[in-house]
Coordinates of C-alpha atoms in Angstrom, one line a residue:
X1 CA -12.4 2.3 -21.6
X2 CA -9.0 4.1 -20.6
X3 CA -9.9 6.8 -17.7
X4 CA -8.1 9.5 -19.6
X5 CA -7.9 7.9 -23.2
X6 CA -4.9 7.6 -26.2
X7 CA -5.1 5.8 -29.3
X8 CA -2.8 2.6 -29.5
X9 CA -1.6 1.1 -26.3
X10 CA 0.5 2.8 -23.4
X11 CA 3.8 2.5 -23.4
X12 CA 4.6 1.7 -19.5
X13 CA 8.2 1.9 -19.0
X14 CA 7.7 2.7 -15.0
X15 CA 9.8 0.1 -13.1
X16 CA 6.1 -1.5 -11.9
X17 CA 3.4 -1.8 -12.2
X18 CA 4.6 -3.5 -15.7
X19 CA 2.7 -4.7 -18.3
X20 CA 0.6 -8.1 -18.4
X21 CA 0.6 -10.5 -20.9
X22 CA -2.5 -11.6 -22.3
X23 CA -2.5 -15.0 -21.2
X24 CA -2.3 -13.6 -17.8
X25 CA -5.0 -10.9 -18.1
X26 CA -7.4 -14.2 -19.9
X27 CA -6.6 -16.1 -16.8
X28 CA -7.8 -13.4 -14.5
X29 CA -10.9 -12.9 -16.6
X30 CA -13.2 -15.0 -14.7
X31 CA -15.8 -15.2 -11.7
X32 CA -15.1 -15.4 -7.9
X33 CA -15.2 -18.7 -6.5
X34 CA -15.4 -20.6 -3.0
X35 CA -11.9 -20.6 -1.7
X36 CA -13.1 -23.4 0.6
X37 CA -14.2 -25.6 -2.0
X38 CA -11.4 -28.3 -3.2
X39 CA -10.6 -26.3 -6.3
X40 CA -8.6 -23.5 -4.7
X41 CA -6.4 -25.6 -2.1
X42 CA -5.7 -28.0 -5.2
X43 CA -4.5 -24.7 -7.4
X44 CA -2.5 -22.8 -3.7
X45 CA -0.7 -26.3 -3.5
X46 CA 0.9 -26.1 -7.0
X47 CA 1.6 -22.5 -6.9
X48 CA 3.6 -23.0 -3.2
X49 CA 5.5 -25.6 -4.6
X50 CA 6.4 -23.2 -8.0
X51 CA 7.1 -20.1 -6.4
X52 CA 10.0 -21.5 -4.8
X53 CA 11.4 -22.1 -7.9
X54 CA 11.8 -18.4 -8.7
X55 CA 13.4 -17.8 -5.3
X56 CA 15.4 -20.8 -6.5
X57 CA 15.2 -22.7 -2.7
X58 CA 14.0 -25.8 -1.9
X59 CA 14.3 -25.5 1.4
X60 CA 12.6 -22.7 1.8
X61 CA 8.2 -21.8 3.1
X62 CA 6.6 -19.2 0.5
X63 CA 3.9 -17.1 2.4
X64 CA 1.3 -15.8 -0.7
X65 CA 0.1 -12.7 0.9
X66 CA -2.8 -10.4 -0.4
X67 CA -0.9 -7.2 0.1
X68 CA 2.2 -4.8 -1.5
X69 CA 5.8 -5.1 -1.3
X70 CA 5.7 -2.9 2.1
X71 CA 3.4 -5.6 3.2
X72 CA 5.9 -8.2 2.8
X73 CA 8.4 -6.0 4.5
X74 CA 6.7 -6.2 7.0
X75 CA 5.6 -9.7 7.5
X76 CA 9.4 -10.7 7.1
X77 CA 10.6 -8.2 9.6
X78 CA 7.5 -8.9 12.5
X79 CA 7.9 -12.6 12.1
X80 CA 11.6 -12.9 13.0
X81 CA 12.4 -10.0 15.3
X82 CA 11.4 -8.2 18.5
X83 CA 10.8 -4.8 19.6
X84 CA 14.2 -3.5 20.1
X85 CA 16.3 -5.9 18.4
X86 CA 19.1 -4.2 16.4
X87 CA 19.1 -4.3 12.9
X88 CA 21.9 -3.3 10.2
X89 CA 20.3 -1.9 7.0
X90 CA 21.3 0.1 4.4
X91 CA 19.8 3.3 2.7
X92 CA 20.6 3.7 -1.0
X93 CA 17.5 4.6 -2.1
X94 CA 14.0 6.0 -1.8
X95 CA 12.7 2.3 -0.9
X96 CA 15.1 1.9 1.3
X97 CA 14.9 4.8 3.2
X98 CA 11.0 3.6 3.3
X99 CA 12.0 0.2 4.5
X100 CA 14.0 1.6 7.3
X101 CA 11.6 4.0 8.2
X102 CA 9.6 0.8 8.8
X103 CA 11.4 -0.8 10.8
X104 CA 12.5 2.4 13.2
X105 CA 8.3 2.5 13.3
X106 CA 8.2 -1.0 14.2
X107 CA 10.6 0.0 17.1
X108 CA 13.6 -2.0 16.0
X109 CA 17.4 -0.3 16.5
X110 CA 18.6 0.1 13.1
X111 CA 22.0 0.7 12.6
X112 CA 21.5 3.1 9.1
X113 CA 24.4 3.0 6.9
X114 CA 23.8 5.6 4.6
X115 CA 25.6 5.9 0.9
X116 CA 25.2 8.5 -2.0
X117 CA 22.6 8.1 -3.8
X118 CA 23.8 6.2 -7.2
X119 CA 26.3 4.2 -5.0
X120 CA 25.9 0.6 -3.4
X121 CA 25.7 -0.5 0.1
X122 CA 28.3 0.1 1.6
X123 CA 29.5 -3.3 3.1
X124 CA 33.1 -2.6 4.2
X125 CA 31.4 -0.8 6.9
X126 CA 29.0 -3.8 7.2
X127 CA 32.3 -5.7 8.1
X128 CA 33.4 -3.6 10.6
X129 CA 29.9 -3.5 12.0
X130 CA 29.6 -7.5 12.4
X131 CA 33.4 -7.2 13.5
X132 CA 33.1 -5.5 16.4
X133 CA 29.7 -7.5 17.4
X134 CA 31.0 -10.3 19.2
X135 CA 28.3 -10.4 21.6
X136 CA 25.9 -10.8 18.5
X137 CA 23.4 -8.0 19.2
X138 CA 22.4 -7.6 15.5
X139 CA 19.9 -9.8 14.8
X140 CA 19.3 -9.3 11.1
X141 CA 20.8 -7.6 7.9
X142 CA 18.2 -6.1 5.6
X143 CA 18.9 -5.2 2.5
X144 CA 17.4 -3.9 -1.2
X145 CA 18.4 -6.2 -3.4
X146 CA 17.6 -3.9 -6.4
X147 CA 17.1 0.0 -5.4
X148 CA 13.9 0.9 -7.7
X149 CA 14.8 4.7 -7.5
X150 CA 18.3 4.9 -8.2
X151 CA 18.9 1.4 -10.4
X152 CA 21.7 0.2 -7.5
X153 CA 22.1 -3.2 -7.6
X154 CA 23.5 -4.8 -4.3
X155 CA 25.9 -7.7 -4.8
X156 CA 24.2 -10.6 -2.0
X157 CA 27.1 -12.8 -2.5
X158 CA 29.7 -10.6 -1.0
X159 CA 27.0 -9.6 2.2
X160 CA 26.9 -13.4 2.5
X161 CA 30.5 -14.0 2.6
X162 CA 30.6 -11.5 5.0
X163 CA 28.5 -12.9 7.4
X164 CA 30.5 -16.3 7.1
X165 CA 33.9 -14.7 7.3
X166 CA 32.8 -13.3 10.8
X167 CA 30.3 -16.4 11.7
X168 CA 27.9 -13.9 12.7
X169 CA 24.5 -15.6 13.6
X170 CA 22.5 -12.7 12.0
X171 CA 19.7 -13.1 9.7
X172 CA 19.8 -11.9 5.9
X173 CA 16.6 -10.2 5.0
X174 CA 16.4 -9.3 1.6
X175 CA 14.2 -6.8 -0.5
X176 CA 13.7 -8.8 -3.9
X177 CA 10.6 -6.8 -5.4
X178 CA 12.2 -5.4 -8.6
X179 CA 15.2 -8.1 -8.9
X180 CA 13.5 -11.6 -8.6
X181 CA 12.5 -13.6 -11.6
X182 CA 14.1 -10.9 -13.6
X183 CA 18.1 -10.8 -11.9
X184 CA 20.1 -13.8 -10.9
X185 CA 18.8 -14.3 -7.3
X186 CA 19.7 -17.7 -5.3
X187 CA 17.6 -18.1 -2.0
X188 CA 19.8 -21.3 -0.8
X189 CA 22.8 -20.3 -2.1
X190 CA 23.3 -17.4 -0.7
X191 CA 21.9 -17.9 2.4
X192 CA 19.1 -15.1 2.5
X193 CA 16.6 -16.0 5.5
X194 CA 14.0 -14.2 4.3
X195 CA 13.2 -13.2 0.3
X196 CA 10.3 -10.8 -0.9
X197 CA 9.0 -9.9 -4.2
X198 CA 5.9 -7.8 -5.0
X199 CA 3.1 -9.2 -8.0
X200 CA 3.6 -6.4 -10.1
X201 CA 6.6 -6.3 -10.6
X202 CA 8.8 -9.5 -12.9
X203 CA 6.0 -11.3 -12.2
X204 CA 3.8 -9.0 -14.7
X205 CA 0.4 -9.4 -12.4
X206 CA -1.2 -6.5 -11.0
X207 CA -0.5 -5.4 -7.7
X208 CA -2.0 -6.7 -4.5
X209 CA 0.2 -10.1 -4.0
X210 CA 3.7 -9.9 -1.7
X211 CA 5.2 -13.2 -1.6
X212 CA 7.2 -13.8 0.9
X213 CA 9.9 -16.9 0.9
X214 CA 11.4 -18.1 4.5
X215 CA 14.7 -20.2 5.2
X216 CA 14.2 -23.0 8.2
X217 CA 16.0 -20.4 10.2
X218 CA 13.9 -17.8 9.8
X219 CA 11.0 -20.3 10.9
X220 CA 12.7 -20.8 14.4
X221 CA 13.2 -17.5 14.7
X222 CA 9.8 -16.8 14.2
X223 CA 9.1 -18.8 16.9
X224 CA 10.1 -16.6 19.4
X225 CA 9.7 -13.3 18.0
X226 CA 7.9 -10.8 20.1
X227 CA 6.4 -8.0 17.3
X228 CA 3.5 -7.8 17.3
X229 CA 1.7 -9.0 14.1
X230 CA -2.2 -10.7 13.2
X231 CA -2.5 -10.4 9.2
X232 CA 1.0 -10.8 8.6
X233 CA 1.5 -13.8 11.2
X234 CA 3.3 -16.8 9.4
X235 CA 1.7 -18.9 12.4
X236 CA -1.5 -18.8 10.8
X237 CA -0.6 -19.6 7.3
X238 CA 1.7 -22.6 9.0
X239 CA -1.7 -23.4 10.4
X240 CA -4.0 -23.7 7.7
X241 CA -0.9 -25.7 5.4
X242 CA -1.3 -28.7 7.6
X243 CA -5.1 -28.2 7.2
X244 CA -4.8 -28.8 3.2
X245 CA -7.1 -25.8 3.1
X246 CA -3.6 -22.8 2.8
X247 CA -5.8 -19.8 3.5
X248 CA -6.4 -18.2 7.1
X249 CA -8.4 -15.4 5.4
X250 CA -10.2 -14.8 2.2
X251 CA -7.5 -14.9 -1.5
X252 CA -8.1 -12.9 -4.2
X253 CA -8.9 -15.8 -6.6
X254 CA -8.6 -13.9 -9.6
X255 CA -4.6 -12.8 -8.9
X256 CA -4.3 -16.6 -7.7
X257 CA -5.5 -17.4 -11.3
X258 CA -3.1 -15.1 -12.8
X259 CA 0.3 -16.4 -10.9
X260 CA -0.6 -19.3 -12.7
X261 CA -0.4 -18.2 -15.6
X262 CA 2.3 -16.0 -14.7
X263 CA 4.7 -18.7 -13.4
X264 CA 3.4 -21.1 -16.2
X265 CA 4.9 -18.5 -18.9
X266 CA 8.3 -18.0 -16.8
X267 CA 8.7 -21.3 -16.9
X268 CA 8.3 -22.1 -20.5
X269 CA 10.7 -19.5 -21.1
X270 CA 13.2 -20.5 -18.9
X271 CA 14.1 -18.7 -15.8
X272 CA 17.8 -18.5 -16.7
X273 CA 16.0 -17.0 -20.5
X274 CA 14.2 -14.8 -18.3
X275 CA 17.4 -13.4 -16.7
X276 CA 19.3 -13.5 -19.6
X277 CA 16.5 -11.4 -21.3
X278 CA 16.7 -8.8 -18.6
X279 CA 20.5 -8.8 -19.1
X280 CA 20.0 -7.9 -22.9
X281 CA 17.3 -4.8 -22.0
X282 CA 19.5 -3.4 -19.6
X283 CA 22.8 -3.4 -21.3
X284 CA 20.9 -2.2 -24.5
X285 CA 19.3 0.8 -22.6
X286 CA 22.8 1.4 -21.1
X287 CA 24.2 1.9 -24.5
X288 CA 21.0 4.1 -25.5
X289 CA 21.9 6.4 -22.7
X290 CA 25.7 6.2 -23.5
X291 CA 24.8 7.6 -26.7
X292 CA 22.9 10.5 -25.7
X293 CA 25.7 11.7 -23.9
X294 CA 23.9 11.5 -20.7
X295 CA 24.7 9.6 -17.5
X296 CA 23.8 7.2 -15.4
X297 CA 22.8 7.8 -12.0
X298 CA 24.5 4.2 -10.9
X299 CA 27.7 5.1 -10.5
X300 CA 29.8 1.9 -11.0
X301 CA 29.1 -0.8 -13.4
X302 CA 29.2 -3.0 -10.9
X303 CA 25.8 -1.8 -9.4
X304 CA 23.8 -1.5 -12.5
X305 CA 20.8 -2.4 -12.8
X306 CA 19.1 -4.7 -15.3
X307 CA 15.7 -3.5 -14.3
X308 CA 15.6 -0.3 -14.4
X309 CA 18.1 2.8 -15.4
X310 CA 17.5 5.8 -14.0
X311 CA 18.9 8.4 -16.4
X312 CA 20.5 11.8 -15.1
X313 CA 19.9 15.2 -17.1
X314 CA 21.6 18.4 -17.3
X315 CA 21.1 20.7 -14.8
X316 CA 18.8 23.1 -17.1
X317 CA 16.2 20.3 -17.6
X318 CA 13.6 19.7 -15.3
X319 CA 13.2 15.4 -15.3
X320 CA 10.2 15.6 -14.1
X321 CA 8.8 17.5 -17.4
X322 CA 10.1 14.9 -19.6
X323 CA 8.1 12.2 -17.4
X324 CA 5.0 14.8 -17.6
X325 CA 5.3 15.1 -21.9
X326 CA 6.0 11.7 -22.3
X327 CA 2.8 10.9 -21.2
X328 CA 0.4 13.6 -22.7
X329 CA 2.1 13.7 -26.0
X330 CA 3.8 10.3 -26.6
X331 CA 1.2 7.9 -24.8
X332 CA 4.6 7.0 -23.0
X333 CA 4.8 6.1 -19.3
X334 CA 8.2 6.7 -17.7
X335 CA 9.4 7.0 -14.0
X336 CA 9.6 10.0 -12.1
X337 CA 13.3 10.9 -10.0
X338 CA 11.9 10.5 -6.5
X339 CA 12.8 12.4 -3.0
X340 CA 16.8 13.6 -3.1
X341 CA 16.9 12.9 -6.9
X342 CA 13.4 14.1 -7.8
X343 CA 13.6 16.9 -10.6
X344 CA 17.3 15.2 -11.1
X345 CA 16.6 11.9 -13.4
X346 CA 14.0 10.1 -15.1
X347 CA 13.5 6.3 -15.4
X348 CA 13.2 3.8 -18.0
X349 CA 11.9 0.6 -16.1
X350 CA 12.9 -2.9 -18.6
X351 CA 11.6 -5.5 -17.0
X352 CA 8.7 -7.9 -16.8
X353 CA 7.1 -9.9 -19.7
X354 CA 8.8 -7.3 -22.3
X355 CA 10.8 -7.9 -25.7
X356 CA 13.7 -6.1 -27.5
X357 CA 11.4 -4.5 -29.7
X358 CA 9.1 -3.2 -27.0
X359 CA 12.1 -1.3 -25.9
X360 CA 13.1 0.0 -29.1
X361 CA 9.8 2.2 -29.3
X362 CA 10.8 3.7 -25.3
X363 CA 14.1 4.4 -26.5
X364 CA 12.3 6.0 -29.6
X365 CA 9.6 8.1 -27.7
X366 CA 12.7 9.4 -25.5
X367 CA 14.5 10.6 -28.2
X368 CA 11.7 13.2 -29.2
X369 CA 11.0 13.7 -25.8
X370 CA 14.9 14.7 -25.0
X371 CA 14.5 17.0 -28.5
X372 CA 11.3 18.6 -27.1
X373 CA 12.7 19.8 -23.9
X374 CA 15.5 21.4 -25.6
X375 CA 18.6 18.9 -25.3
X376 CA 20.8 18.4 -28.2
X377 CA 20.4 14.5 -28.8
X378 CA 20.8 13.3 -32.2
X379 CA 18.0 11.7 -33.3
X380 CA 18.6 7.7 -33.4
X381 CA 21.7 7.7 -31.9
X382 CA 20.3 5.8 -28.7
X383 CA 18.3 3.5 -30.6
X384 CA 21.1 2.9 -33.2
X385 CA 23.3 2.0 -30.2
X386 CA 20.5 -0.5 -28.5
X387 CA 19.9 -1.9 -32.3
X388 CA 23.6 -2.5 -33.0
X389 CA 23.3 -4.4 -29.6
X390 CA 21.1 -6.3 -29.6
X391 CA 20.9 -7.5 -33.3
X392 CA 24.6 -9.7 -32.3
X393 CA 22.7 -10.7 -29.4
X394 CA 18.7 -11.8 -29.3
X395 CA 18.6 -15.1 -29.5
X396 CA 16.3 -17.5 -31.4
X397 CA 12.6 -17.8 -29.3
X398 CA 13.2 -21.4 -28.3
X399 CA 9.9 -22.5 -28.8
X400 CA 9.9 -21.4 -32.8
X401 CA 13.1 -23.0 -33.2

């Protein structure tokens, strides 16, 4: 029974927590069990080996961790640096101004390079940063792959190139919660050191799983880094993997269960389906908005977002009461404009285990929403728009082909 309940199903359009398939949700459905026993090692063996897949690495040591996405920030930033250490990282965003706050907390010197919000990093001043380091003090470049609140997307290739171009030693530690198995994201390729990704996110599970992915070179470095860390410590996990047994402390079985199922229904899709997929939802939303005659808070096309748009409004509209009415009259969950643009924009999150369709009634439920608070859309224009999309583009469902 639904705390507070509607009739039908909630639409959840929030950039995560995202909605769950049913295979997964069957798969969680099911009693606790003896993580000791040989059934448990035999399932965290298959799922190490799969996960890698979705970072696309093969070189690469995935950490399963029974925590959050801030979690996994901070397992990848205690296990390869010291106090001190100086850090380049960029703030675009609510999340990462919350993963810089981190790691100032943590005690690290972080070099902040701060751009309007809507904008990428910016990584010309990343070059002259690295430049002018030739006595390599910066250890590590973090970076959000996919800014949740503003729906940036950071291009990885170019920070990689970078790097190269000034054959600067420094590790690449990169925020994937709301871009992996949903955007194009190459661990080996690009040369990330450390990747994270959050359960409830592209992976459609619940939250309470940060996975964490680590490059050999992020291993040594773990080695001898000096922050302190005991839940998060990769030693212990490394530990337990030569065991055969994979767990220093108590899974949640259930959520081990449901990456099962999770990964098992990515992969009959097709990864490369899956991204293409996310591609379609985001360019049809894009259109939506483009027919409203609103704007999008990503200011260059080169930075959107296939996850998530966040949507601006006119000054005379509060955001924040379209978020409020889409839930207590349309049974429609949307995302709320957070810190600097808070009040400013609304967003639609599109990813996860989601179809065309599903998307069509958000677009829908906006409309009315945009009529109710008094701005002068035209009803169906957005949806038209996505429609006129995406009918020239969804593909046959390869399995029913």
């Amino acid at each position: 029974m639904d705390y507070v309940y509607g009739p039908g199903r909630n639409h959840l359009f929030v950039p995560g927590p995202v909605n769950i398939p049913e295979p997964v949700l069957r798969a969680m459905n099911r009693n606790n069990e003896d993580y000791r026993s040989p059934a448990v090692p035999a399932l965290t063996k298959t799922l190490l080996e799969d996960v890698k897949k979705i970072f696309k690495t093969t070189t690469g040591t995935p950490f399963i961790i029974p925590t959050t996405g801030t979690g996994a920030w901070e397992s990848a930033l205690t296990n390869t640096l010291s106090p001190g250490d100086r850090t380049v990282s960029f703030l675009i965003g609510q999340f990462s101004l919350l993963w810089i706050d981190q790691q100032q907390r943590l005690n690290f010197n972080v070099d902040v390079v701060e751009s309007e919000w809507g904008q990428g990093a910016n990584l010309d001043i990343l070059a002259d940063k690295l430049a002018a380091d030739s006595a390599h003090t910066i250890k590590a470049v973090c970076i959000v792959h996919n800014e949740t609140a503003t729906g940036v997307t950071n291009n990885l290739v170019k920070v990689r190139q970078i790097l190269d171009n000034y054959r600067h030693p420094a590790l690449l530690l990169v925020d994937g919660v709301s871009s992996i198995c949903a955007l194009d994201f190459r661990m080996d390729e690009w040369g990330v050191d450390v990747a994270l990704t959050g359960s409830q996110k592209a992976l459609s599970l619940p939250t309470g799983m940060g996975i964490v992915c680590a490059s050999p070179k992020a291993l040594e470095a773990s080695k001898t880094a000096k922050s302190v860390r005991v839940f998060f410590d990769w030693n212990d996990y490394l530990k337990f993997y030569k065991l055969g047994t994979y767990w220093p402390y108590t899974p949640s079985i259930q959520l081990l269960y449901g990456l099962r199922a999770a990964l098992d229904l990515i992969f009959e899709e097709g990864l490369d389906n899956v991204i293409a997929r996310h591609s379609r939802l985001g360019k049809a939303t894009r259109l939506a908005v483009e027919a409203w005659g609103l704007k999008n808070c990503t200011q260059k096309e080169e930075w959107y977002s296939d996850t998530v748009t966040a949507v601006v409004v006119p000054p005379y509209i509060d955001s924040s009461e379209i978020v409020r009415r889409a839930w207590k009259r349309y049974n429609l969950s949307l995302g709320l404009g957070l810190n600097k643009v808070a009040g400013k924009v609304f967003r639609i999150g599109h990813l996860g285990n989601l179809n065309e369709l599903q998307l069509l009634g958000c677009l829908a439920g906006v409309e009315m929403l945009l009529k109710d608070v008094g701005y002068p859309v035209k009803l169906g224009s957005g949806v038209g728009a996505a429609c006129a999309y995406l009918q020239n583009n969804i593909p046959l469902i390869p399995s029913r082909i």
